[in-house]
Short mmCIF file of C-alpha atoms and ligand atoms in Angstrom, two decimals:
data_model
loop_
_atom_site.label_atom_id
_atom_site.label_comp_id
_atom_site.label_asym_id
_atom_site.label_seq_id
_atom_site.Cartn_x
_atom_site.Cartn_y
_atom_site.Cartn_z
CA MET A 161 0.00 0.03 0.01
CA SER A 162 1.29 3.40 -0.76
CA ALA A 163 1.95 6.00 1.40
CA SER A 164 -0.49 8.83 1.19
CA LYS A 165 -0.09 12.57 1.09
CA LEU A 166 -2.67 14.34 3.64
CA GLN A 167 -3.33 18.13 3.63
CA SER A 168 -6.01 19.69 5.61
CA TRP A 169 -8.96 20.56 3.74
CA GLU A 170 -8.50 24.22 2.92
CA CYS A 171 -5.49 25.90 2.19
CA PRO A 172 -3.66 27.32 5.07
CA PRO A 173 -1.94 26.15 6.91
CA ARG A 174 -0.24 24.11 3.92
CA ALA A 175 1.45 21.11 5.15
CA PRO A 176 1.34 17.65 3.43
CA GLN A 177 1.73 14.73 5.82
CA SER A 178 2.33 11.36 4.80
CA ASN A 179 1.46 7.77 6.09
CA GLU A 180 0.12 4.69 5.09
CA PRO A 181 -3.77 4.35 5.70
CA LEU A 182 -4.92 2.04 8.33
CA VAL A 183 -7.40 -0.81 7.13
CA TRP A 184 -7.55 -3.19 10.16
CA ARG A 185 -8.50 -2.18 13.42
CA ASP A 186 -6.27 -4.86 15.36
CA THR A 187 -3.44 -3.17 13.68
CA VAL A 188 -4.11 0.42 15.10
CA ARG A 189 -2.56 0.03 18.32
CA ALA A 190 0.61 -1.34 17.23
CA ARG A 191 1.07 1.42 14.71
CA LEU A 192 0.42 4.10 17.55
CA LEU A 193 3.40 2.40 19.39
CA ASP A 194 5.58 2.44 16.46
CA ALA A 195 4.69 6.07 16.00
CA ARG A 196 5.66 6.86 19.25
CA ALA A 197 8.92 4.88 19.15
CA SER A 198 9.85 6.51 15.65
CA ALA A 199 8.33 9.81 15.46
CA GLY A 200 7.72 10.82 19.22
CA THR A 201 4.15 11.85 18.45
CA THR A 202 1.54 11.47 15.75
CA LEU A 203 -2.16 12.44 14.99
CA PRO A 204 -5.60 10.66 13.93
CA CYS A 205 -6.58 11.68 10.83
CA GLY A 206 -10.18 11.07 9.50
CA GLY A 207 -11.73 12.69 6.39
CA ALA A 208 -9.06 15.88 6.63
CA ARG A 209 -11.92 18.04 6.31
CA GLY A 210 -10.62 19.98 9.32
CA SER A 211 -9.04 23.18 8.36
CA ALA A 212 -6.72 24.37 11.07
CA ASP A 213 -3.64 23.60 12.65
CA SER A 214 -5.39 21.48 15.10
CA SER A 215 -5.81 18.78 12.33
CA LEU A 216 -1.92 18.80 11.48
CA SER A 217 0.34 16.63 13.54
CA ALA A 218 3.28 18.42 15.35
CA SER A 219 5.76 15.82 14.08
CA GLY A 220 4.39 15.13 10.46
CA HIS A 221 3.34 11.57 11.36
CA VAL A 222 -0.34 11.11 11.26
CA LEU A 223 -2.38 7.89 11.50
CA PRO A 224 -4.84 7.95 8.41
CA LEU A 225 -8.03 6.36 9.51
CA HIS A 226 -10.40 6.61 6.30
CA GLY A 227 -9.66 2.85 5.76
CA LEU A 228 -11.39 1.93 8.69
CA ALA A 229 -14.91 2.46 7.45
CA ARG A 230 -16.97 -0.88 8.12
CA PHE A 231 -20.44 -0.81 9.49
CA ILE A 232 -20.30 -3.04 12.75
CA ASP A 233 -23.88 -3.68 14.20
CA ALA A 234 -27.35 -2.00 14.17
CA ASP A 235 -30.52 -2.27 16.41
CA TRP A 236 -32.71 -1.07 13.92
CA GLU A 237 -35.85 -1.15 16.40
CA GLN A 238 -34.02 1.28 18.32
CA GLY A 239 -32.23 3.19 15.95
CA ILE A 240 -28.62 2.59 17.57
CA VAL A 241 -25.88 1.81 15.28
CA ARG A 242 -22.13 1.12 15.69
CA ALA A 243 -19.53 1.72 12.83
CA GLU A 244 -16.00 2.19 12.67
CA ALA A 245 -14.43 5.64 13.16
CA GLY A 246 -13.32 6.31 9.38
CA MET A 247 -16.68 5.73 8.01
CA THR A 248 -17.97 9.14 6.69
CA LEU A 249 -21.36 10.69 7.72
CA GLY A 250 -22.50 10.43 4.22
CA GLU A 251 -21.65 6.67 3.85
CA LEU A 252 -23.68 5.96 7.18
CA ILE A 253 -26.55 8.12 6.03
CA ALA A 254 -26.70 6.13 3.17
CA ILE A 255 -27.09 2.95 5.11
CA THR A 256 -29.50 4.32 7.76
CA LEU A 257 -32.09 6.63 5.81
CA PRO A 258 -33.42 4.04 3.73
CA ARG A 259 -34.33 2.37 7.15
CA GLY A 260 -36.01 5.52 8.37
CA TRP A 261 -33.02 6.68 10.67
CA MET A 262 -31.28 9.86 10.54
CA LEU A 263 -27.81 10.83 11.92
CA PRO A 264 -29.43 13.88 14.36
CA VAL A 265 -26.50 16.10 13.96
CA ILE A 266 -24.90 16.88 10.47
CA PRO A 267 -22.27 19.50 9.97
CA GLY A 268 -21.64 21.53 6.74
CA THR A 269 -19.82 18.18 5.01
CA GLN A 270 -20.63 14.68 5.19
CA LEU A 271 -17.18 13.79 4.22
CA ALA A 272 -16.30 14.27 7.78
CA THR A 273 -15.76 10.94 9.42
CA LEU A 274 -17.40 9.53 12.59
CA GLY A 275 -13.99 9.93 14.39
CA GLY A 276 -13.36 13.53 13.24
CA ALA A 277 -17.27 14.56 13.73
CA LEU A 278 -16.60 13.43 17.47
CA ALA A 279 -13.19 14.64 17.98
CA ASN A 280 -14.27 18.22 17.10
CA ASP A 281 -17.97 17.70 18.44
CA VAL A 282 -19.29 19.10 15.69
CA HIS A 283 -22.91 20.68 15.23
CA GLY A 284 -25.30 21.32 12.44
CA ARG A 285 -28.18 23.46 11.50
CA ASN A 286 -30.42 22.09 14.16
CA HIS A 287 -28.27 22.91 17.38
CA GLN A 288 -31.16 24.46 18.91
CA LEU A 289 -33.13 21.23 19.04
CA ARG A 290 -30.40 18.63 19.18
CA GLY A 291 -27.27 20.22 20.50
CA THR A 292 -23.87 18.56 19.29
CA PHE A 293 -22.79 15.38 17.79
CA GLY A 294 -21.33 14.34 21.22
CA ARG A 295 -24.99 14.51 22.82
CA HIS A 296 -25.79 11.57 20.51
CA VAL A 297 -22.68 9.35 21.18
CA ARG A 298 -23.56 6.64 23.29
CA ARG A 299 -20.16 4.62 23.34
CA PHE A 300 -16.95 4.29 21.83
CA SER A 301 -13.75 2.51 21.84
CA LEU A 302 -10.43 4.62 22.33
CA LEU A 303 -7.18 3.08 21.67
CA ARG A 304 -3.94 4.78 23.58
CA SER A 305 -0.42 4.15 23.52
CA ASP A 306 -0.21 3.88 27.41
CA ARG A 307 -2.97 1.28 28.15
CA PRO A 308 -5.36 -1.27 26.44
CA ALA A 309 -8.37 -0.66 24.56
CA ILE A 310 -11.13 1.27 26.64
CA GLU A 311 -14.70 1.36 26.26
CA CYS A 312 -16.07 4.77 27.36
CA ALA A 313 -19.56 5.86 27.88
CA ALA A 314 -21.14 8.78 30.06
CA ASP A 315 -21.39 6.39 32.97
CA ASP A 316 -18.30 4.17 32.15
CA GLN A 317 -14.82 6.23 32.14
CA PRO A 318 -16.84 9.44 32.22
CA ASP A 319 -13.61 11.59 32.26
CA LEU A 320 -12.22 10.07 29.36
CA PHE A 321 -15.64 10.14 27.45
CA SER A 322 -15.99 13.77 28.08
CA ALA A 323 -12.27 14.69 27.00
CA THR A 324 -12.47 12.73 24.00
CA ILE A 325 -15.86 14.74 22.91
CA ALA A 326 -14.43 17.58 21.40
CA GLY A 327 -10.55 16.48 22.48
CA LEU A 328 -9.16 17.27 18.86
CA GLY A 329 -7.86 13.73 18.68
CA LEU A 330 -5.55 13.99 21.48
CA THR A 331 -6.89 11.43 23.95
CA GLY A 332 -6.40 8.27 21.97
CA VAL A 333 -7.47 6.69 18.58
CA ILE A 334 -11.19 6.26 18.37
CA GLU A 335 -11.48 2.87 16.80
CA TRP A 336 -15.54 2.84 16.69
CA VAL A 337 -18.39 4.95 17.46
CA GLU A 338 -21.95 3.92 18.59
CA ILE A 339 -24.67 6.19 17.99
CA GLN A 340 -28.33 6.82 18.81
CA LEU A 341 -29.90 7.85 15.34
CA MET A 342 -33.08 10.23 14.80
CA ALA A 343 -36.22 8.48 13.48
CA VAL A 344 -37.91 10.30 10.17
CA ARG A 345 -40.46 9.38 7.77
CA SER A 346 -38.86 10.73 4.49
CA SER A 347 -35.42 11.30 2.89
CA HIS A 348 -36.42 14.85 1.68
CA LEU A 349 -36.83 17.99 3.38
CA ASN A 350 -39.57 20.49 2.97
CA VAL A 351 -37.68 24.22 3.27
CA THR A 352 -38.94 27.65 3.22
CA ARG A 353 -36.71 30.36 2.23
CA MET A 354 -37.17 33.73 3.51
CA ARG A 355 -35.56 36.98 2.32
CA PHE A 356 -34.69 39.51 5.51
CA GLY A 357 -33.84 42.86 5.32
CA ASN A 358 -31.46 43.11 8.24
CA LEU A 359 -29.74 41.52 11.40
CA ASP A 360 -32.70 42.46 13.58
CA ASP A 361 -35.13 40.46 11.15
CA PHE A 362 -32.66 37.57 11.09
CA LEU A 363 -32.55 37.37 14.76
CA ALA A 364 -36.51 37.41 14.98
CA LEU A 365 -36.81 34.93 12.28
CA SER A 366 -34.81 32.49 13.56
CA ARG A 367 -35.90 32.63 17.08
CA GLY A 368 -39.69 32.35 15.94
CA ARG A 369 -38.92 29.47 13.55
CA ALA A 370 -36.71 27.34 16.04
CA SER A 371 -39.68 25.66 17.88
CA THR A 372 -41.54 24.85 14.45
CA HIS A 373 -38.58 23.80 12.16
CA GLU A 374 -35.86 21.10 12.67
CA TYR A 375 -33.18 23.13 10.74
CA GLY A 376 -32.38 26.73 10.13
CA ALA A 377 -29.49 28.67 8.60
CA ALA A 378 -29.19 31.90 6.70
CA TRP A 379 -26.89 33.24 3.99
CA VAL A 380 -25.97 37.05 4.97
CA ASP A 381 -24.79 39.50 2.44
CA CYS A 382 -21.71 40.98 4.35
CA LEU A 383 -20.83 43.47 1.88
CA ALA A 384 -24.18 44.90 2.14
CA ARG A 385 -24.04 48.85 2.61
CA GLY A 386 -26.42 51.69 3.65
CA ASN A 387 -29.28 50.52 5.31
CA ALA A 388 -29.01 46.73 4.51
CA PRO A 389 -26.09 45.46 6.48
CA GLY A 390 -27.27 41.90 7.59
CA ARG A 391 -29.68 41.29 4.87
CA GLY A 392 -29.88 37.78 3.29
CA ILE A 393 -31.69 34.64 2.99
CA TYR A 394 -33.21 32.36 5.66
CA VAL A 395 -33.86 28.68 4.95
CA SER A 396 -35.65 26.59 7.51
CA GLY A 397 -36.52 22.91 6.89
CA ASN A 398 -38.49 20.00 8.38
CA HIS A 399 -38.17 16.08 7.21
CA SER A 400 -41.21 15.82 4.97
CA THR A 401 -43.80 12.92 6.42
CA ASP A 402 -44.65 11.39 3.14
CA GLY A 403 -42.81 8.04 3.83
CA ASP A 404 -40.44 8.15 0.91
CA LEU A 405 -37.24 6.97 2.26
CA SER A 406 -35.28 6.41 -1.21
CA LEU A 407 -31.94 7.95 -1.37
CA PRO A 408 -32.35 11.18 -3.28
CA ALA A 409 -30.45 10.76 -6.67
CA GLN A 410 -30.43 14.24 -7.59
CA ARG A 411 -29.22 17.07 -5.67
CA THR A 412 -31.37 20.14 -5.50
CA ARG A 413 -30.86 23.63 -5.07
CA GLY A 414 -29.29 24.15 -1.30
CA LEU A 415 -28.19 27.21 0.34
CA PRO A 416 -26.21 30.13 -1.67
CA PHE A 417 -22.49 29.28 -0.91
CA ALA A 418 -20.17 31.01 -3.33
CA PRO A 419 -19.92 33.07 -6.40
CA PRO A 420 -18.49 31.37 -9.72
CA ALA A 421 -14.89 31.78 -10.04
CA ILE A 422 -15.29 34.23 -12.76
CA VAL A 423 -16.44 36.84 -10.21
CA PRO A 424 -13.27 38.58 -9.17
CA ASN A 425 -12.40 38.78 -5.85
CA HIS A 426 -12.65 42.41 -5.04
CA GLY A 427 -15.31 44.48 -3.26
CA LEU A 428 -17.47 45.75 -6.31
CA ALA A 429 -17.61 42.32 -8.03
CA MET A 430 -18.61 40.41 -5.07
CA ARG A 431 -21.02 43.31 -3.73
CA THR A 432 -22.60 42.78 -7.23
CA PHE A 433 -22.61 39.14 -6.82
CA ASN A 434 -24.32 39.15 -3.42
CA ALA A 435 -27.00 41.97 -4.53
CA LEU A 436 -27.92 39.69 -7.58
CA TYR A 437 -28.22 36.79 -5.45
CA TYR A 438 -30.40 38.32 -2.73
CA TRP A 439 -32.69 39.69 -5.54
CA ARG A 440 -32.61 36.42 -7.37
CA GLN A 441 -35.36 35.10 -4.83
CA ARG A 442 -38.35 37.46 -6.56
CA ARG A 443 -40.89 36.56 -3.83
CA GLY A 444 -40.21 37.11 -0.38
CA ILE A 445 -41.12 33.49 0.96
CA GLU A 446 -40.45 30.33 -1.39
CA LEU A 447 -41.09 26.83 -0.69
CA ALA A 448 -39.48 23.75 -2.03
CA ARG A 449 -38.73 20.14 -1.52
CA VAL A 450 -34.97 19.06 -1.34
CA ASP A 451 -32.88 16.40 -0.62
CA PRO A 452 -30.83 16.68 3.09
CA ALA A 453 -27.43 16.99 1.35
CA SER A 454 -28.25 20.14 -0.68
CA PHE A 455 -29.35 22.04 2.27
CA LEU A 456 -26.98 20.69 5.01
CA SER A 457 -24.05 20.00 3.23
CA PRO A 458 -23.76 22.22 0.07
CA LEU A 459 -20.06 22.45 -0.20
CA ASP A 460 -19.48 18.71 -0.63
CA LYS A 461 -20.28 18.84 -4.13
CA LEU A 462 -16.84 20.45 -4.72
CA ARG A 463 -15.13 17.86 -2.28
CA ASN A 464 -11.89 20.13 -2.32
CA GLY A 465 -11.36 23.55 -0.96
CA THR A 466 -9.19 25.04 -3.81
CA ARG A 467 -11.92 24.02 -6.45
CA HIS A 468 -14.48 25.52 -4.23
CA ASN A 469 -14.10 28.95 -5.59
CA GLY A 470 -12.41 28.39 -8.87
CA ASN A 471 -8.71 27.79 -8.03
CA ARG A 472 -8.97 30.15 -5.35
CA ALA A 473 -7.55 29.29 -1.97
CA TYR A 474 -9.81 30.52 1.03
CA GLN A 475 -10.03 30.42 4.86
CA GLN A 476 -12.96 29.56 7.09
CA HIS A 477 -13.65 31.15 10.40
CA GLN A 478 -16.35 30.45 12.54
CA TYR A 479 -17.30 32.42 15.78
CA VAL A 480 -20.29 31.64 18.05
CA LEU A 481 -21.57 34.84 20.03
CA PRO A 482 -23.41 34.73 23.05
CA GLU A 483 -26.86 35.57 22.94
CA ALA A 484 -26.76 38.87 24.93
CA SER A 485 -23.72 40.23 22.84
CA ALA A 486 -24.75 38.75 19.48
CA ARG A 487 -26.52 41.45 17.82
CA ASP A 488 -24.02 44.30 18.49
CA ALA A 489 -21.00 42.06 17.83
CA LEU A 490 -22.48 40.85 14.66
CA GLN A 491 -23.27 44.06 13.55
CA ALA A 492 -19.74 45.23 14.28
CA ILE A 493 -18.24 42.20 12.36
CA LEU A 494 -20.52 42.84 9.37
CA GLN A 495 -19.46 46.67 9.40
CA THR A 496 -15.78 46.00 9.80
CA ILE A 497 -15.78 43.12 6.76
CA ALA A 498 -18.09 45.70 4.62
CA ALA A 499 -15.44 48.47 5.09
CA GLY A 500 -12.53 46.23 4.37
CA GLY A 501 -13.82 45.60 1.02
CA SER A 502 -12.61 41.95 0.15
CA GLY A 503 -15.52 40.46 1.90
CA SER A 504 -16.07 36.99 2.76
CA TYR A 505 -17.83 35.40 -0.20
CA LEU A 506 -19.81 32.83 2.03
CA ALA A 507 -21.36 33.98 5.09
CA VAL A 508 -23.80 31.84 7.28
CA LEU A 509 -25.59 32.81 10.54
CA GLU A 510 -26.87 29.72 12.58
CA ARG A 511 -28.79 30.03 16.11
CA CYS A 512 -26.96 28.02 18.95
CA GLY A 513 -29.51 26.41 21.44
CA ALA A 514 -28.84 25.85 25.29
CA LEU A 515 -28.33 22.08 25.05
CA ALA A 516 -25.37 21.39 26.90
CA SER A 517 -22.62 19.15 25.21
CA PRO A 518 -20.95 16.15 27.12
CA GLY A 519 -17.49 17.31 25.66
CA LEU A 520 -14.83 19.09 27.75
CA LEU A 521 -14.00 21.75 24.97
CA SER A 522 -17.03 21.93 22.87
CA PHE A 523 -17.43 24.80 20.84
CA PRO A 524 -21.18 26.15 20.49
CA MET A 525 -22.95 28.06 23.02
CA ARG A 526 -26.41 29.54 23.26
CA GLY A 527 -26.35 32.43 20.69
CA VAL A 528 -25.46 32.88 17.14
CA SER A 529 -22.84 31.45 15.23
CA LEU A 530 -21.22 32.89 12.08
CA THR A 531 -19.07 31.12 9.48
CA LEU A 532 -17.06 33.04 7.05
CA ASN A 533 -15.05 32.32 4.32
CA PHE A 534 -12.53 34.72 2.80
CA ALA A 535 -10.42 34.15 -0.39
CA GLN A 536 -6.90 33.72 0.72
CA ASP A 537 -5.07 37.16 0.93
CA ALA A 538 -2.50 37.63 3.57
CA ARG A 539 -2.16 41.32 3.09
CA HIS A 540 -5.91 41.98 3.80
CA ASN A 541 -6.67 39.05 6.04
CA THR A 542 -4.12 39.37 8.62
CA ALA A 543 -5.29 42.74 9.77
CA LEU A 544 -9.00 42.05 9.39
CA PHE A 545 -8.89 38.63 11.26
CA ALA A 546 -7.02 40.54 14.21
CA ARG A 547 -10.14 42.88 14.22
CA LEU A 548 -12.45 40.00 14.10
CA ALA A 549 -10.87 38.38 16.67
CA ALA A 550 -10.76 41.28 18.92
CA ILE A 551 -14.71 41.89 18.27
CA VAL A 552 -15.23 38.18 19.18
CA ALA A 553 -13.20 38.35 22.31
CA GLU A 554 -14.84 41.78 23.65
CA ALA A 555 -18.39 39.80 23.48
CA ARG A 556 -17.25 36.80 25.29
CA GLY A 557 -17.63 34.56 22.12
CA ARG A 558 -15.43 32.04 21.03
CA GLN A 559 -13.97 30.75 17.86
CA PHE A 560 -13.89 27.11 16.43
CA PRO A 561 -10.51 25.29 16.91
CA ALA A 562 -11.54 22.95 14.05
CA THR A 563 -11.61 25.97 11.38
CA HIS A 564 -9.36 28.46 12.78
CA ALA A 565 -5.86 28.39 10.93
CA GLN A 566 -4.02 30.02 13.59
CA MET A 567 -6.29 30.86 16.74
CA ASN A 568 -4.76 33.07 19.16
CA ARG A 569 -3.01 31.11 21.92
CA ASN A 570 -4.49 33.68 24.86
CA HIS A 571 -7.96 33.53 23.19
CA PHE A 572 -8.23 29.84 23.39
CA ARG A 573 -6.86 29.63 26.94
CA SER A 574 -9.64 31.97 28.13
CA ALA A 575 -12.47 31.15 25.82
CA TYR A 576 -11.92 27.27 26.63
CA PRO A 577 -10.87 27.40 30.52
CA ALA A 578 -10.98 23.44 30.66
CA TRP A 579 -8.03 23.26 28.49
CA GLN A 580 -5.63 21.91 30.78
CA GLU A 581 -7.98 19.18 31.65
CA LEU A 582 -7.91 18.02 28.34
CA GLU A 583 -4.07 17.99 28.66
CA ARG A 584 -3.85 15.74 31.65
CA HIS A 585 -6.12 13.67 29.58
CA ARG A 586 -3.76 13.70 26.57
CA ASP A 587 -2.37 10.60 25.06
CA PRO A 588 1.76 11.11 25.20
CA ALA A 589 1.90 9.76 21.63
CA LEU A 590 -0.58 12.40 20.29
CA MET A 591 0.26 16.15 19.48
CA SER A 592 -0.94 18.47 16.98
CA ARG A 593 0.59 21.75 16.05
CA PHE A 594 -1.94 24.09 17.50
CA TRP A 595 -1.83 21.97 20.73
CA LYS A 596 1.80 22.62 20.87
CA ARG A 597 1.33 26.33 20.39
CA ILE A 598 -1.43 26.26 23.11
CA THR A 599 0.34 24.21 25.64
CA GLU A 600 4.00 25.67 25.09
CA SER A 601 4.62 28.06 28.07
C1 FAD B 914 -17.34 22.50 4.21
C2 FAD B 914 -17.40 22.52 5.60
C3 FAD B 914 -18.15 22.72 6.24
C4 FAD B 914 -18.19 22.45 7.38
N1 FAD B 914 -19.25 22.74 8.29
C5 FAD B 914 -19.20 22.68 9.72
C6 FAD B 914 -20.31 22.81 10.65
O1 FAD B 914 -21.64 23.08 10.08
N2 FAD B 914 -20.46 22.37 11.74
C7 FAD B 914 -19.04 21.79 12.37
O2 FAD B 914 -19.08 21.70 13.80
N3 FAD B 914 -18.11 21.75 11.65
C8 FAD B 914 -17.88 21.99 10.35
N4 FAD B 914 -17.05 21.78 9.38
C9 FAD B 914 -15.69 21.18 10.14
C10 FAD B 914 -15.80 19.67 10.15
O3 FAD B 914 -17.08 19.33 10.43
C11 FAD B 914 -14.64 18.94 11.24
O4 FAD B 914 -13.66 19.71 11.02
C12 FAD B 914 -14.52 17.52 11.33
O5 FAD B 914 -14.12 17.17 12.40
C13 FAD B 914 -13.90 17.08 10.23
O6 FAD B 914 -13.69 15.61 10.28
P1 FAD B 914 -12.63 14.85 9.39
O7 FAD B 914 -13.02 13.47 9.67
O8 FAD B 914 -12.68 15.38 8.38
O9 FAD B 914 -11.58 14.98 10.64
P2 FAD B 914 -10.17 15.39 10.43
O10 FAD B 914 -10.07 16.71 9.65
O11 FAD B 914 -9.42 14.36 9.49
O12 FAD B 914 -9.77 15.67 11.99
C14 FAD B 914 -10.19 16.64 12.78
C15 FAD B 914 -9.70 16.29 14.13
O13 FAD B 914 -10.44 14.85 14.49
C16 FAD B 914 -9.26 14.18 14.90
N5 FAD B 914 -9.68 12.80 14.57
C17 FAD B 914 -10.12 12.49 13.38
N6 FAD B 914 -10.60 10.87 13.29
C18 FAD B 914 -10.12 10.49 14.63
C19 FAD B 914 -10.22 9.35 15.32
N7 FAD B 914 -10.74 8.38 14.63
N8 FAD B 914 -9.76 9.33 16.55
C20 FAD B 914 -9.37 10.42 17.19
N9 FAD B 914 -9.38 11.69 16.49
C21 FAD B 914 -9.94 12.00 15.12
C22 FAD B 914 -8.16 14.51 14.26
O14 FAD B 914 -6.86 14.23 15.22
C23 FAD B 914 -8.36 15.81 13.99
O15 FAD B 914 -7.73 16.71 15.48
C24 FAD B 914 -16.99 21.87 8.27
C25 FAD B 914 -15.95 21.65 7.47
C26 FAD B 914 -16.16 21.66 5.94
C27 FAD B 914 -14.93 21.30 5.25
#
């Protein structure tokens, strides 16, 4: 088997890392011990959809787990499934959805693996109702270099269970995961798209529809000026009840996500594209029936970060802002981006609910999350990102370690005060570039 070159999903930080993919569960621990002996440390790697230095190994040695992708067991009466950690969310959904069971939490990519979803405790467009991925994990097996395999659940090895959920792949290699699924009667969603005029409209709309709709997210035009800052399109959806559980073959129109590559990356062109997109929806409200992937994970069509926007590289940032300060902080962020000119070509707003995660370092908190994707432009971005980070810190919000290429160490330490507890549970054979930066004194 040839060595594979791995790189985190989007462009920065560019850091190819190589190693042979693992295929059999009973070889994982031996490889972990080998890595400890030969490279000092390593890092598990799933679908390589993480876009920050938290997904990059400090030593350059990684354990690629996407070959460990077998379905292990299911209780179809109760909707409980167990699968190897390298199985992608999309692969699992393809097995469970025709049987009437859906993953209760799906992030913006179904190419993430079960292990990666657990290690970053991902959230989806229904955080208000379902919380994070970790809330639905019943049990998993962890392979460490310093002890034999351990099964973890909320009431069995609870400290390690909690540290591993959002544990950034540092507490051990997750071998398999057992999850409680959500019953659905259709593989399609009925969605409503609503144009809104500003941030206050979004906040009212998303609050009002939270109790009636499973999913909700908004595209926001973060370059609009004058009396339209924060205008956008809010999409809410529920699983249909028509009983059709066939896997959708055709992908339908989802959330808007990026201008085509022919749109130059400068303020006027992007502003024009955004305005056209906003007004393309002629009626204020539109109804549609869509497949879940088009709505929940629209970027998966492009599979690769650099292809996402022509050949442009880009960088994703995700913030969550607490309810009390969300409005003012979002306003300040949007104004700062609009004034900066280069803009974020994809900006998505979602509400996060109050359901607590079992994970020690889980990202979401009750409030609003904002995901931004910027074209790579070191000249503009360095200063802009520092200004945005200052607004987020002042609002007592936090950044997502799965997406921020170079999250500030002090911000991380104050936003995630339990970080030292994770360090206590870290497997000595595992270390990422991110964690090295964070923990070095
Ligand atoms: C287009 C796009 C949209 C996204 N949208 C969202 C979103 O809406 N919500 C959200 O929460 N996230 C989102 N993300 C982030 C993504 O869901 C996470 O980064 C996820 O963790 C990626 O999973 P992966 O399998 O690719 O993991 P990788 O990128 O390979 O690794 C991520 C982390 O998991 C660890 N890890 C992976 N496998 C294992 C294992 N078996 N055992 C132990 N540790 C392991 C790694 O060490 C690393 O720290 C998005 C990413 C993309 C590219």
